[in-house]
CSV table of C-alpha atoms in Angstrom, one decimal:
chain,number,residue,atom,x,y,z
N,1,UNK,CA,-9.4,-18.0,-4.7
N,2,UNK,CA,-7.5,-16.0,-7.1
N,3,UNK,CA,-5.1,-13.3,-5.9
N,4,UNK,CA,-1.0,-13.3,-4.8
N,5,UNK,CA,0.3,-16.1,-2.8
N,6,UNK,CA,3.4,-14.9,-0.4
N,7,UNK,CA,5.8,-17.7,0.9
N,8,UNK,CA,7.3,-18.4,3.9
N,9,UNK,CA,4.9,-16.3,6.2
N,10,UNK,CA,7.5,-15.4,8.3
N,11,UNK,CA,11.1,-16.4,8.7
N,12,UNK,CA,14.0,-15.6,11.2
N,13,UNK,CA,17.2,-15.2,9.3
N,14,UNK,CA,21.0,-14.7,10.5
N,15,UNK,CA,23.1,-11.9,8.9
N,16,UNK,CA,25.0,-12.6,6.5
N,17,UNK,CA,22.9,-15.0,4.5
N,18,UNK,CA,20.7,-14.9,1.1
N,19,UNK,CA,16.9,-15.3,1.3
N,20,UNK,CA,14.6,-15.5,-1.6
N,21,UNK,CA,10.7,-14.2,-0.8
N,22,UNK,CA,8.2,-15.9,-3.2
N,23,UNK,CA,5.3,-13.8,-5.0
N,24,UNK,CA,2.9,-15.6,-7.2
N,25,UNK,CA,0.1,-14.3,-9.1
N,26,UNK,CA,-3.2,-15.7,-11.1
N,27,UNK,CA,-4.6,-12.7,-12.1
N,28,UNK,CA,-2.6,-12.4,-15.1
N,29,UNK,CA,-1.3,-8.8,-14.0
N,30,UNK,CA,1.3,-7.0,-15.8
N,31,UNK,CA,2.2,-4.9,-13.2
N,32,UNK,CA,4.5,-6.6,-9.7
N,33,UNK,CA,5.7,-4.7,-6.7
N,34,UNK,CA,7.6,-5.0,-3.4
N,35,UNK,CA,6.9,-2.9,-0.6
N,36,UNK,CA,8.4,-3.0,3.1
N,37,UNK,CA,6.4,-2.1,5.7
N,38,UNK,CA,8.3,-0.6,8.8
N,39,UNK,CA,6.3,1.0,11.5
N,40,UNK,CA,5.9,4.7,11.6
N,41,UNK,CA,7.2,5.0,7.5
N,42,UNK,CA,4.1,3.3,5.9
N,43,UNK,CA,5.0,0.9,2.9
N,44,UNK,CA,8.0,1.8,0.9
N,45,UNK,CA,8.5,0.6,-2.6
N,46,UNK,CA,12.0,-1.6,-3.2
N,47,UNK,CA,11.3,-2.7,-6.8
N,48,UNK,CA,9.0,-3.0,-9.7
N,49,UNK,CA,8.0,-4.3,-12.9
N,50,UNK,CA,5.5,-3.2,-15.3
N,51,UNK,CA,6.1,-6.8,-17.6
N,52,UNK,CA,7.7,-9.5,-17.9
N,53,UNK,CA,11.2,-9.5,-18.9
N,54,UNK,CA,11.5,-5.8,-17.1
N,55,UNK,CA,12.1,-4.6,-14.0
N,56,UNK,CA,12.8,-1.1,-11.9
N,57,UNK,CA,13.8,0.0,-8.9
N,58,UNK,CA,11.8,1.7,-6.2
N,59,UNK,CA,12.6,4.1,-2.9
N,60,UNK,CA,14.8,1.5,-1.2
N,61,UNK,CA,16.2,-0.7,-3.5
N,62,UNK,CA,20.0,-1.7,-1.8
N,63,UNK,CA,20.2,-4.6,-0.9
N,64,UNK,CA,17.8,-6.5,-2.7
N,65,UNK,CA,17.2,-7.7,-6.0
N,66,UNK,CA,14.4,-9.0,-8.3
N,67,UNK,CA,13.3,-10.7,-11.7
N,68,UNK,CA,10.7,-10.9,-13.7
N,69,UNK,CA,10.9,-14.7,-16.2
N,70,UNK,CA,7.5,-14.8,-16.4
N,71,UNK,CA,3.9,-13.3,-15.6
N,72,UNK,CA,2.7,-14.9,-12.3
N,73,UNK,CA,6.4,-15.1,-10.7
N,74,UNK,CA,8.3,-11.8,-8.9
N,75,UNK,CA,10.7,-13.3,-6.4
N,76,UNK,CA,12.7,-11.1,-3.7
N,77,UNK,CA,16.6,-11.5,-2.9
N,78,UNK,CA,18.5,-10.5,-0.2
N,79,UNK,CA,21.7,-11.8,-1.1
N,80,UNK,CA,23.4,-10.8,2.4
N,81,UNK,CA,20.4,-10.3,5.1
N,82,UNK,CA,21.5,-7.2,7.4
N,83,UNK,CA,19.4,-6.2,10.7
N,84,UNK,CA,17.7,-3.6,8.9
N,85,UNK,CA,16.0,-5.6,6.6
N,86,UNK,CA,14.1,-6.6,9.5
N,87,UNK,CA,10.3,-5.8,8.4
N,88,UNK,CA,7.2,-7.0,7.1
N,89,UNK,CA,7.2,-7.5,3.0
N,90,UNK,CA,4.4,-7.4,1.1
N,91,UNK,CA,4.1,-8.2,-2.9
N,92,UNK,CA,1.4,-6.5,-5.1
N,93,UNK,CA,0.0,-6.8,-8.4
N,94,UNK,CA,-1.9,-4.8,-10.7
N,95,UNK,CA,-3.4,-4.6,-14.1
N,96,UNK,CA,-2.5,-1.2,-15.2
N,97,UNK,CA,-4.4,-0.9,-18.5
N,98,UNK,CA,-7.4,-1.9,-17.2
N,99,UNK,CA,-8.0,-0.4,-13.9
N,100,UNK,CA,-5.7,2.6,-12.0
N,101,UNK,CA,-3.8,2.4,-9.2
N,102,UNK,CA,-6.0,-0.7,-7.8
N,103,UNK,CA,-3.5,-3.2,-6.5
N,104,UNK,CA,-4.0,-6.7,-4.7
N,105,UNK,CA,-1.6,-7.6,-2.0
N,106,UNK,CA,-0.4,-10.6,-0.7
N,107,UNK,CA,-0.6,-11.0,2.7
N,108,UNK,CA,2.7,-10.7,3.9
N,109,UNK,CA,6.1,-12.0,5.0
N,110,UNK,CA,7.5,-11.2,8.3
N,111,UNK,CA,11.5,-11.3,7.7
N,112,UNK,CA,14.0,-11.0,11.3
N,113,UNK,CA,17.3,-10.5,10.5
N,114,UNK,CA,19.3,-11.6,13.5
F,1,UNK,CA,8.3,13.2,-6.7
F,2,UNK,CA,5.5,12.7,-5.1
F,3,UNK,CA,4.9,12.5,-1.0
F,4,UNK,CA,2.2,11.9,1.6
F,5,UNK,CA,1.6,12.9,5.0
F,6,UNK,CA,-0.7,11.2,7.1
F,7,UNK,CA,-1.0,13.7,9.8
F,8,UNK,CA,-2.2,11.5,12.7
F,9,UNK,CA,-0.4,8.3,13.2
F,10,UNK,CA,-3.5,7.0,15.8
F,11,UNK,CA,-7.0,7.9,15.9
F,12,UNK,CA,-8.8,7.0,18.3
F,13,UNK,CA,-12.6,7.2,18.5
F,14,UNK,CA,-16.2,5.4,20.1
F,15,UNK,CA,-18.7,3.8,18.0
F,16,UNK,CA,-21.0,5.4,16.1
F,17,UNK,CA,-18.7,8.8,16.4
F,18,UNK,CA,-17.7,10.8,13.5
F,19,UNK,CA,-14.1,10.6,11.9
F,20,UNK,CA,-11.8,12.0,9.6
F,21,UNK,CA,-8.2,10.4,8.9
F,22,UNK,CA,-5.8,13.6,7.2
F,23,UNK,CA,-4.1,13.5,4.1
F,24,UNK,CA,-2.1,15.7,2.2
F,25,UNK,CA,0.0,14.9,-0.2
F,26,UNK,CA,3.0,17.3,-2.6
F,27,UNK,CA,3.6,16.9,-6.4
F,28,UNK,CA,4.5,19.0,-9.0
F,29,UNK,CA,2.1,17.1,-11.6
F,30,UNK,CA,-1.6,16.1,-11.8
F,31,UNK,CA,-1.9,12.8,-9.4
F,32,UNK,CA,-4.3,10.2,-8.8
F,33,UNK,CA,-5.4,9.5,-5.2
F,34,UNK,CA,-6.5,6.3,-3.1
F,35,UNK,CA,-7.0,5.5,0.5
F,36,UNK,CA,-6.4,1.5,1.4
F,37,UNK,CA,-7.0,-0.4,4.2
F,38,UNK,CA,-5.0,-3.0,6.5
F,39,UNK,CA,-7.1,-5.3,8.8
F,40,UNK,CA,-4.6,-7.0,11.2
F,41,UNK,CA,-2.2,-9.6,9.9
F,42,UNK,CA,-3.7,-8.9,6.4
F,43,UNK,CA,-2.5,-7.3,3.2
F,44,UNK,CA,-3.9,-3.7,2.1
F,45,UNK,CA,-7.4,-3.7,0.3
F,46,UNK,CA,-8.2,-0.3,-1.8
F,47,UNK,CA,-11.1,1.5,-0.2
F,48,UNK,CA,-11.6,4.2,-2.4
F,49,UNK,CA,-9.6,5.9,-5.4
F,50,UNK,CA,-10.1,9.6,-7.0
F,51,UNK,CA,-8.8,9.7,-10.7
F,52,UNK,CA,-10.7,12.4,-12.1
F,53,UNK,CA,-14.6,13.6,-12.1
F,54,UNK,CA,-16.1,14.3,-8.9
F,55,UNK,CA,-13.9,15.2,-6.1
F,56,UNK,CA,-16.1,13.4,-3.7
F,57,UNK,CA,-15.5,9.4,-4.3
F,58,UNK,CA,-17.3,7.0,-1.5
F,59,UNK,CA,-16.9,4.1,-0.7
F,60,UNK,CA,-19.3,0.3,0.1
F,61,UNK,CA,-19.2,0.5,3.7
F,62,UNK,CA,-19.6,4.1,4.3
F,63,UNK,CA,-16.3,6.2,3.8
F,64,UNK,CA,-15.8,9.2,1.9
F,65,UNK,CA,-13.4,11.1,0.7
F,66,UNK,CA,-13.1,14.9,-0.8
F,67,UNK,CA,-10.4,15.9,-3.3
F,68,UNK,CA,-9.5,19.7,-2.6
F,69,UNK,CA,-6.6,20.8,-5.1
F,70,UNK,CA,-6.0,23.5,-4.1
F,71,UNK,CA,-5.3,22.1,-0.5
F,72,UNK,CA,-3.8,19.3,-1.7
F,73,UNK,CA,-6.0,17.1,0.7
F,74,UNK,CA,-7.6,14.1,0.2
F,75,UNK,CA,-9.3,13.5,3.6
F,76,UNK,CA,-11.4,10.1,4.8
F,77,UNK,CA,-14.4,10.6,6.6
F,78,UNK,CA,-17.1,8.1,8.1
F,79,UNK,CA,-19.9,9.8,9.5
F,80,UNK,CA,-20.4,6.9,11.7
F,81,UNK,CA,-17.8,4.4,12.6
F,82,UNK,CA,-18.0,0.6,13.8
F,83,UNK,CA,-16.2,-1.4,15.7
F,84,UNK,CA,-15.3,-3.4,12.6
F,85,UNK,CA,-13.4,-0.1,11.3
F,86,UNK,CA,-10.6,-0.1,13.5
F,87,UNK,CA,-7.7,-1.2,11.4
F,88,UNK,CA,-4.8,1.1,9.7
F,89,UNK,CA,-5.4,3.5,7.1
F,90,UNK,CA,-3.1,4.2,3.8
F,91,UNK,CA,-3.1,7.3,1.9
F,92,UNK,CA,-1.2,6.8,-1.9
F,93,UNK,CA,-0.4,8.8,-4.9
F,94,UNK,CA,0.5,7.8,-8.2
F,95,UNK,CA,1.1,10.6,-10.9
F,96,UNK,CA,-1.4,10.8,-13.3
F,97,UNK,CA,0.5,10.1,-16.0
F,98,UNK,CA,3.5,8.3,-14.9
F,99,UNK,CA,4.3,4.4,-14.2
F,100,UNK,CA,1.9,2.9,-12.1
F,101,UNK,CA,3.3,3.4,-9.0
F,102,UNK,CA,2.4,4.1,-5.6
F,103,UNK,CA,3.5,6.0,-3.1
F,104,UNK,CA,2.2,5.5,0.3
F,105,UNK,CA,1.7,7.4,3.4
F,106,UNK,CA,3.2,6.6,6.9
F,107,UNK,CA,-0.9,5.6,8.2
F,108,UNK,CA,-3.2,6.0,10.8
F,109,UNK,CA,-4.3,3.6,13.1
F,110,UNK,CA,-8.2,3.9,13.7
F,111,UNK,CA,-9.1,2.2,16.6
F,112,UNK,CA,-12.8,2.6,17.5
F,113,UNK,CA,-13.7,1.9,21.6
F,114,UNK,CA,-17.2,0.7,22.3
């Protein structure tokens, strides 16, 4: 089934150390996102890319970091996991030329920073 | 920069009841307008989108929603819900002709009683 693959699903983390969160698309979308999702604030954007090659930073970028090598790959970094990157993180995709604002989410990873 | 304000953060409601989930949102510059929706332990799914043309955009299983400019609303209504509705609700802006990205709203949780 085509659409964004998230790995791990969920992971329990101590301060203090580095975490990569995998996004992988087969739609062939330009367009990659990361949004945190925090109860009571919605989803809040931490970085973007509209291509490969380029990225951009959202609402709530400290803290993480993010490339773009290819296409299908948008990987998230938390180089030094604090508590309050505790959260649920969800990657998106979309196709910007061809249809608005329509994005496909993964289903999530559940981060605890303890 | 754009924002949103969900105005309820829980709705709740019996089956085959009316509904309407508030939305409002504040920009300076012509914006497009979406409504997505999270069942539980799932990624978002777009519902419905306004971009331009009729204010009143529907959607396949029975929501609406109205454009009003100069109230800046964009609310979701179901004439009659299901039990198969409950689940949160995500109002987003994206400027019209900005980057593609979205900004989301805090949501409202829709949780339909039999």
């Amino acid at each position: 089934t085509a659409g964004i693959t998230q790995a791990p699903t969920s992971q329990i983390l101590a301060a203090g150390r580095s975490m990569t969160l995998r996004c992988t698309q087969d739609m062939r979308h330009n367009a990659m996102y990361w949004y945190r999702q925090d109860l009571g604030l919605g989803l809040r954007l931490i970085h973007y890319s509209n291509t490969a090659g380029t990225t951009g930073k959202g609402e709530v970028p400290d803290g993480y970091s993010v490339s773009r090598a290819n296409t299908d790959d948008f990987p998230l970094t938390l180089a030094s996991a604090v508590p309050s990157q505790t959260s649920v993180y969800f990657c998106a995709s979309s196709d910007t030329d061809r249809d608005v604002g329509s994005y496909t989410f993964g289903s999530g990873t559940r981060l605890t920073v303890v | 920069a754009q924002s949103v304000t969900q105005l309820d953060s829980q709705v709740p409601v019996f089956e085959e009841a009316p509904v309407e989930l508030r939305c409002n949102y504040s920009s300076s510059v012509s914006v497009y307008l979406f409504w997505y929706v999270q069942y539980p332990n799932q990624g978002l799914q777009l519902l419905l989108k306004y971009l331009s043309g009729s204010t009143l955009v529907e959607s396949i299983n029975g929501f609406e929603a109205e454009f009003n400019k100069s109230q800046t609303s964009f609310h979701l209504r179901k004439p009659s819900v299901h039990i198969s509705d409950t689940a949160e609700y995500f109002c987003a802006v994206r400027e019209s002709g900005g980057y593609n990205k979205l900004i989301f709203g805090a949501g409202t949780r829709l949780a339909v009683h039999p």
